[in-house]
């Protein structure tokens, strides 16, 4: 069961994965590094409330590579699950390095990290 697991979505965009995770009973933090995208994410989360699970979908502005991403996300412990789907485009080495740094800071040995990128999104 995923009930009560902590879940972080990086580069959430409109937050589809986060909304599904919340409906599965996970404690969700949906993040994006673009303030205008985050506004849309917040609106989408409000339009898709999850009744009865007792979990809240939190949204946070998170720039990859910051020194304390757990603090930015409001986490006391590493996430149980981290998802990043279709959030990196191109071959900018610095972007990929910042993503990896953020993943390392948010995770622990038991963390499930799921990354998915469509055709042309990853090098």
Coordinates of N, CA, C and O in Angstrom, one line a residue:
X1 N 0.8 -1.2 0.0 CA 0.0 0.0 0.0 C 0.9 1.3 0.0 O 1.9 1.3 0.6
X2 N 0.4 2.3 -0.7 CA 1.2 3.5 -0.8 C 0.6 4.5 0.3 O 1.2 5.6 0.4
X3 N -0.4 4.1 1.0 CA -1.0 5.0 2.0 C 0.0 5.6 3.0 O 0.8 4.8 3.6
X4 N 0.1 6.9 3.0 CA 1.0 7.5 4.0 C 2.4 7.8 3.5 O 3.2 8.4 4.2
X5 N 2.8 7.2 2.3 CA 4.1 7.4 1.8 C 4.3 8.8 1.4 O 3.4 9.5 1.0
X6 N 5.6 9.3 1.6 CA 5.9 10.7 1.1 C 6.3 10.7 -0.3 O 7.0 9.8 -0.8
X7 N 5.7 11.6 -1.1 CA 5.9 11.7 -2.6 C 6.3 13.1 -3.0 O 5.6 14.0 -2.6
X8 N 7.3 13.2 -3.8 CA 7.7 14.5 -4.3 C 7.8 14.3 -5.8 O 8.3 13.4 -6.4
X9 N 7.1 15.3 -6.5 CA 7.2 15.4 -8.0 C 8.0 16.6 -8.3 O 7.8 17.7 -7.9
X10 N 9.1 16.3 -9.1 CA 10.0 17.4 -9.6 C 9.5 17.8 -11.0 O 9.2 16.9 -11.8
X11 N 9.5 19.1 -11.2 CA 9.0 19.6 -12.5 C 7.6 19.1 -12.8 O 7.3 18.6 -13.9
X12 N 6.7 19.4 -11.9 CA 5.4 18.8 -11.9 C 4.5 19.3 -13.0 O 3.5 18.7 -13.4
X13 N 4.8 20.5 -13.5 CA 3.9 21.0 -14.5 C 2.5 21.2 -14.0 O 2.3 21.9 -12.9
X14 N 1.5 20.6 -14.6 CA 0.1 20.6 -14.1 C -0.1 19.7 -13.0 O -1.2 19.7 -12.4
X15 N 0.8 18.8 -12.6 CA 0.7 18.0 -11.4 C -0.1 16.7 -11.5 O -0.6 16.2 -10.5
X16 N -0.2 16.2 -12.7 CA -1.1 14.9 -12.9 C -0.6 13.8 -12.0 O -1.3 13.2 -11.3
X17 N 0.7 13.5 -12.0 CA 1.3 12.5 -11.1 C 1.0 12.7 -9.7 O 0.7 11.8 -8.9
X18 N 1.1 14.0 -9.3 CA 0.9 14.3 -7.9 C -0.5 14.2 -7.5 O -0.8 13.7 -6.4
X19 N -1.4 14.5 -8.4 CA -2.9 14.4 -8.1 C -3.2 12.9 -7.9 O -3.9 12.5 -7.0
X20 N -2.7 12.0 -8.8 CA -2.9 10.6 -8.7 C -2.3 10.0 -7.4 O -2.9 9.3 -6.7
X21 N -1.1 10.5 -7.1 CA -0.4 10.0 -5.8 C -1.2 10.4 -4.6 O -1.4 9.6 -3.7
X22 N -1.8 11.6 -4.6 CA -2.6 12.0 -3.5 C -3.8 11.1 -3.4 O -4.2 10.7 -2.3
X23 N -4.4 10.8 -4.5 CA -5.6 9.9 -4.5 C -5.3 8.5 -4.0 O -6.2 7.8 -3.6
X24 N -4.0 8.1 -4.1 CA -3.6 6.8 -3.6 C -3.3 6.9 -2.1 O -2.9 5.9 -1.5
X25 N -3.4 8.1 -1.5 CA -3.2 8.2 -0.1 C -1.8 8.7 0.3 O -1.4 8.7 1.5
X26 N -1.0 9.1 -0.6 CA 0.4 9.6 -0.3 C 0.4 11.1 0.1 O -0.5 11.8 -0.2
X27 N 1.4 11.4 0.9 CA 1.6 12.8 1.3 C 2.4 13.5 0.2 O 3.6 13.1 0.1
X28 N 1.8 14.4 -0.5 CA 2.4 14.8 -1.8 C 3.0 16.3 -1.7 O 2.3 17.2 -1.2
X29 N 4.2 16.5 -2.3 CA 4.7 17.8 -2.5 C 5.0 17.9 -4.0 O 5.8 17.1 -4.5
X30 N 4.2 18.7 -4.7 CA 4.4 18.9 -6.2 C 5.2 20.1 -6.3 O 4.9 21.2 -5.8
X31 N 6.3 20.0 -7.1 CA 7.3 21.2 -7.2 C 7.4 21.5 -8.7 O 7.3 20.7 -9.6
X32 N 7.8 22.8 -8.9 CA 8.2 23.2 -10.2 C 9.1 24.4 -10.0 O 8.9 25.2 -9.0
X33 N 10.0 24.6 -10.9 CA 11.0 25.7 -10.8 C 10.6 27.0 -11.5 O 11.2 28.0 -11.4
X34 N 9.4 27.0 -12.1 CA 8.9 28.1 -12.9 C 7.7 28.7 -12.2 O 6.7 28.0 -12.0
X35 N 7.8 29.9 -11.7 CA 6.7 30.5 -10.9 C 5.4 30.5 -11.7 O 4.3 30.3 -11.1
X36 N 5.4 30.8 -13.0 CA 4.1 30.9 -13.7 C 3.5 29.5 -13.9 O 2.3 29.3 -13.8
X37 N 4.4 28.5 -14.1 CA 3.9 27.1 -14.1 C 3.3 26.7 -12.8 O 2.3 26.0 -12.7
X38 N 4.0 27.1 -11.7 CA 3.5 26.8 -10.3 C 2.1 27.4 -10.1 O 1.3 26.7 -9.4
X39 N 1.8 28.5 -10.6 CA 0.5 29.1 -10.5 C -0.6 28.2 -11.1 O -1.6 28.0 -10.5
X40 N -0.3 27.6 -12.3 CA -1.2 26.7 -12.9 C -1.3 25.4 -12.1 O -2.4 24.8 -12.0
X41 N -0.2 24.9 -11.5 CA -0.2 23.7 -10.7 C -1.1 23.9 -9.5 O -1.9 23.1 -9.2
X42 N -1.0 25.1 -8.8 CA -1.8 25.4 -7.7 C -3.3 25.4 -8.1 O -4.1 24.8 -7.4
X43 N -3.6 26.0 -9.2 CA -5.0 26.1 -9.6 C -5.5 24.7 -9.9 O -6.6 24.3 -9.6
X44 N -4.7 23.8 -10.6 CA -5.1 22.5 -10.9 C -5.3 21.6 -9.7 O -6.3 20.8 -9.6
X45 N -4.4 21.8 -8.7 CA -4.6 21.0 -7.5 C -5.9 21.4 -6.8 O -6.6 20.6 -6.2
X46 N -6.2 22.7 -6.8 CA -7.5 23.2 -6.2 C -8.7 22.6 -6.9 O -9.8 22.3 -6.3
X47 N -8.6 22.5 -8.2 CA -9.7 22.0 -9.1 C -9.9 20.5 -8.9 O -10.9 19.9 -9.3
X48 N -8.9 19.8 -8.4 CA -8.9 18.3 -8.3 C -8.7 17.9 -6.8 O -7.7 17.2 -6.5
X49 N -9.6 18.3 -5.9 CA -9.3 18.0 -4.5 C -9.6 16.5 -4.3 O -10.3 15.8 -5.0
X50 N -8.9 16.0 -3.3 CA -9.0 14.6 -2.9 C -9.7 14.4 -1.6 O -9.2 14.7 -0.5
X51 N -11.0 14.0 -1.7 CA -11.8 13.9 -0.4 C -11.6 12.6 0.2 O -11.4 11.6 -0.4
X52 N -11.5 12.6 1.6 CA -11.6 11.4 2.3 C -10.2 10.7 2.6 O -10.2 9.8 3.4
X53 N -9.2 11.1 2.0 CA -7.9 10.4 2.2 C -7.1 11.0 3.4 O -6.2 10.4 3.9
X54 N -7.4 12.3 3.7 CA -6.7 12.9 4.8 C -5.4 13.4 4.5 O -4.6 13.8 5.3
X55 N -5.0 13.4 3.2 CA -3.7 14.0 2.8 C -3.9 15.2 2.0 O -5.0 15.4 1.3
X56 N -3.0 16.1 2.0 CA -3.0 17.4 1.3 C -2.0 17.4 0.3 O -0.8 16.9 0.5
X57 N -2.3 17.9 -0.9 CA -1.3 18.1 -1.9 C -0.7 19.5 -1.7 O -1.4 20.5 -1.9
X58 N 0.6 19.6 -1.4 CA 1.3 20.8 -1.2 C 2.0 21.2 -2.5 O 2.5 20.3 -3.1
X59 N 2.1 22.4 -2.8 CA 2.9 22.9 -3.9 C 4.0 23.8 -3.5 O 3.8 24.6 -2.6
X60 N 5.2 23.6 -4.1 CA 6.4 24.4 -3.7 C 7.1 24.8 -5.0 O 7.3 24.0 -5.9
X61 N 7.7 26.0 -4.9 CA 8.6 26.5 -5.9 C 10.0 25.9 -5.6 O 10.5 26.2 -4.5
X62 N 10.5 25.1 -6.4 CA 11.8 24.4 -6.2 C 12.7 24.5 -7.4 O 12.4 24.0 -8.4
X63 N 13.8 25.3 -7.2 CA 14.8 25.3 -8.2 C 15.8 24.2 -8.0 O 16.3 24.1 -6.8
X64 N 16.1 23.4 -9.0 CA 17.0 22.3 -8.8 C 18.4 22.9 -8.5 O 18.8 23.9 -9.0
X65 N 19.1 22.2 -7.6 CA 20.5 22.6 -7.3 C 20.6 23.4 -6.0 O 21.7 23.7 -5.6
X66 N 19.4 23.8 -5.4 CA 19.5 24.6 -4.2 C 20.1 23.7 -3.1 O 20.1 22.5 -3.1
X67 N 20.7 24.3 -2.1 CA 21.4 23.6 -1.1 C 20.6 22.7 -0.1 O 21.0 21.7 0.4
X68 N 19.3 23.1 0.1 CA 18.5 22.4 1.1 C 17.1 22.2 0.5 O 16.1 22.7 1.0
X69 N 17.0 21.3 -0.5 CA 15.7 21.1 -1.1 C 14.7 20.4 -0.2 O 13.5 20.7 -0.3
X70 N 15.1 19.6 0.8 CA 14.2 19.0 1.8 C 13.5 20.1 2.6 O 12.3 20.1 2.8
X71 N 14.3 21.1 3.0 CA 13.7 22.3 3.7 C 12.7 23.0 2.8 O 11.6 23.4 3.3
X72 N 13.1 23.3 1.6 CA 12.2 24.0 0.7 C 10.8 23.2 0.5 O 9.8 23.8 0.5
X73 N 10.9 21.9 0.5 CA 9.7 21.0 0.3 C 9.0 20.8 1.6 O 7.9 20.3 1.6
X74 N 9.6 21.2 2.7 CA 8.9 21.0 4.0 C 9.0 19.6 4.5 O 8.1 19.1 5.2
X75 N 10.0 18.9 4.1 CA 10.2 17.5 4.5 C 11.1 17.3 5.7 O 12.1 18.0 5.8
X76 N 10.7 16.4 6.6 CA 11.5 16.1 7.8 C 12.5 14.9 7.5 O 13.4 14.7 8.2
X77 N 12.1 14.2 6.5 CA 12.9 13.0 6.1 C 12.9 12.8 4.6 O 12.0 13.4 3.9
X78 N 13.8 12.1 4.1 CA 13.8 11.9 2.6 C 12.5 11.3 2.2 O 11.8 10.6 2.9
X79 N 12.2 11.6 0.9 CA 10.9 11.1 0.3 C 11.0 9.6 0.1 O 12.0 9.0 -0.1
X80 N 9.8 9.0 0.2 CA 9.7 7.6 -0.1 C 9.7 7.4 -1.6 O 10.2 6.4 -2.1
X81 N 9.0 8.3 -2.3 CA 8.9 8.2 -3.8 C 9.2 9.6 -4.4 O 8.7 10.6 -3.9
X82 N 10.1 9.6 -5.4 CA 10.3 10.9 -6.2 C 10.0 10.6 -7.7 O 10.5 9.6 -8.2
X83 N 9.2 11.4 -8.3 CA 8.9 11.3 -9.7 C 9.3 12.5 -10.5 O 9.1 13.6 -10.0
X84 N 9.9 12.3 -11.6 CA 10.2 13.4 -12.6 C 9.9 12.9 -14.0 O 10.5 11.9 -14.5
X85 N 8.9 13.4 -14.6 CA 8.4 13.0 -15.9 C 8.4 14.1 -16.8 O 7.8 15.2 -16.6
X86 N 9.1 14.0 -18.0 CA 9.0 15.0 -19.0 C 9.4 16.4 -18.5 O 8.8 17.4 -19.0
X87 N 10.4 16.5 -17.6 CA 10.7 17.8 -17.0 C 12.0 18.4 -17.5 O 12.4 19.5 -17.1
X88 N 12.8 17.6 -18.2 CA 14.1 18.1 -18.7 C 14.1 18.0 -20.2 O 13.9 16.9 -20.8
X89 N 14.4 19.1 -20.9 CA 14.5 19.1 -22.3 C 15.9 19.6 -22.7 O 16.3 20.6 -22.3
X90 N 16.5 18.9 -23.6 CA 17.8 19.4 -24.1 C 19.0 18.7 -23.4 O 18.8 17.7 -22.6
X91 N 20.2 19.2 -23.7 CA 21.4 18.5 -23.2 C 22.3 19.4 -22.4 O 23.5 19.1 -22.3
X92 N 21.7 20.3 -21.8 CA 22.5 21.2 -20.9 C 23.0 20.5 -19.7 O 22.2 20.1 -18.8
X93 N 24.3 20.2 -19.6 CA 24.9 19.4 -18.6 C 24.6 20.0 -17.2 O 24.3 19.3 -16.2
X94 N 24.5 21.3 -17.1 CA 24.3 22.0 -15.8 C 22.9 21.7 -15.3 O 22.7 21.5 -14.1
X95 N 21.9 21.6 -16.2 CA 20.5 21.3 -15.8 C 20.5 19.9 -15.2 O 19.9 19.6 -14.2
X96 N 21.1 18.9 -15.9 CA 21.1 17.5 -15.5 C 21.8 17.4 -14.2 O 21.4 16.6 -13.3
X97 N 23.0 18.1 -14.0 CA 23.7 18.0 -12.7 C 22.9 18.6 -11.6 O 22.9 18.0 -10.5
X98 N 22.1 19.6 -11.8 CA 21.3 20.2 -10.8 C 20.2 19.3 -10.4 O 19.8 19.1 -9.2
X99 N 19.6 18.6 -11.4 CA 18.5 17.6 -11.1 C 19.1 16.5 -10.3 O 18.5 16.1 -9.3
X100 N 20.2 15.9 -10.6 CA 20.8 14.8 -9.9 C 21.2 15.3 -8.5 O 20.9 14.6 -7.5
X101 N 21.7 16.5 -8.3 CA 22.0 17.0 -6.9 C 20.7 17.1 -6.1 O 20.7 16.7 -4.9
X102 N 19.6 17.5 -6.7 CA 18.4 17.6 -6.0 C 17.8 16.2 -5.6 O 17.4 16.0 -4.5
X103 N 17.9 15.3 -6.6 CA 17.5 13.9 -6.3 C 18.3 13.3 -5.1 O 17.7 12.7 -4.3
X104 N 19.6 13.5 -5.1 CA 20.4 13.0 -4.0 C 20.0 13.6 -2.7 O 19.9 12.8 -1.7
X105 N 19.7 14.9 -2.6 CA 19.4 15.5 -1.4 C 18.0 15.1 -0.9 O 17.7 15.1 0.3
X106 N 17.1 14.8 -1.8 CA 15.7 14.4 -1.4 C 15.5 12.9 -1.1 O 14.5 12.5 -0.6
X107 N 16.5 12.1 -1.4 CA 16.3 10.7 -1.4 C 17.2 10.0 -0.3 O 18.1 10.7 0.2
X108 N 16.9 8.8 -0.1 CA 17.7 7.9 0.8 C 17.8 6.6 0.1 O 17.2 6.3 -0.9
X109 N 18.6 5.6 0.7 CA 18.8 4.3 0.0 C 17.5 3.6 -0.3 O 17.4 2.9 -1.4
X110 N 16.4 3.8 0.4 CA 15.1 3.1 0.1 C 14.2 3.9 -0.7 O 13.1 3.4 -1.0
X111 N 14.6 5.0 -1.2 CA 13.7 5.9 -2.0 C 13.5 5.3 -3.4 O 14.5 4.9 -4.1
X112 N 12.2 5.2 -3.8 CA 11.9 4.9 -5.2 C 12.0 6.1 -6.1 O 11.2 7.0 -5.8
X113 N 12.9 6.1 -7.1 CA 13.0 7.3 -8.0 C 12.5 6.8 -9.3 O 13.0 5.8 -9.9
X114 N 11.5 7.5 -9.9 CA 10.9 7.2 -11.2 C 11.1 8.4 -12.1 O 10.6 9.5 -11.8
X115 N 11.8 8.1 -13.2 CA 12.0 9.2 -14.2 C 11.5 8.7 -15.6 O 11.8 7.5 -15.9
X116 N 10.8 9.5 -16.3 CA 10.3 9.1 -17.6 C 10.4 10.3 -18.5 O 10.0 11.4 -18.1
X117 N 11.0 10.1 -19.7 CA 11.1 11.2 -20.6 C 10.8 10.7 -22.0 O 11.1 9.6 -22.4
X118 N 10.0 11.5 -22.7 CA 9.6 11.1 -24.1 C 10.7 11.3 -25.1 O 11.8 11.8 -24.8
X119 N 10.3 11.0 -26.3 CA 11.2 11.0 -27.4 C 11.8 12.4 -27.6 O 11.1 13.4 -27.7
X120 N 13.1 12.5 -27.6 CA 13.8 13.8 -27.8 C 14.0 14.6 -26.5 O 14.7 15.6 -26.6
X121 N 13.4 14.2 -25.4 CA 13.6 15.0 -24.2 C 14.9 14.8 -23.5 O 15.4 15.7 -22.9
X122 N 15.4 13.6 -23.6 CA 16.7 13.3 -22.9 C 17.8 13.1 -23.9 O 17.5 12.7 -25.0
X123 N 19.0 13.3 -23.5 CA 20.1 13.2 -24.4 C 20.3 11.7 -24.7 O 20.0 10.8 -24.1

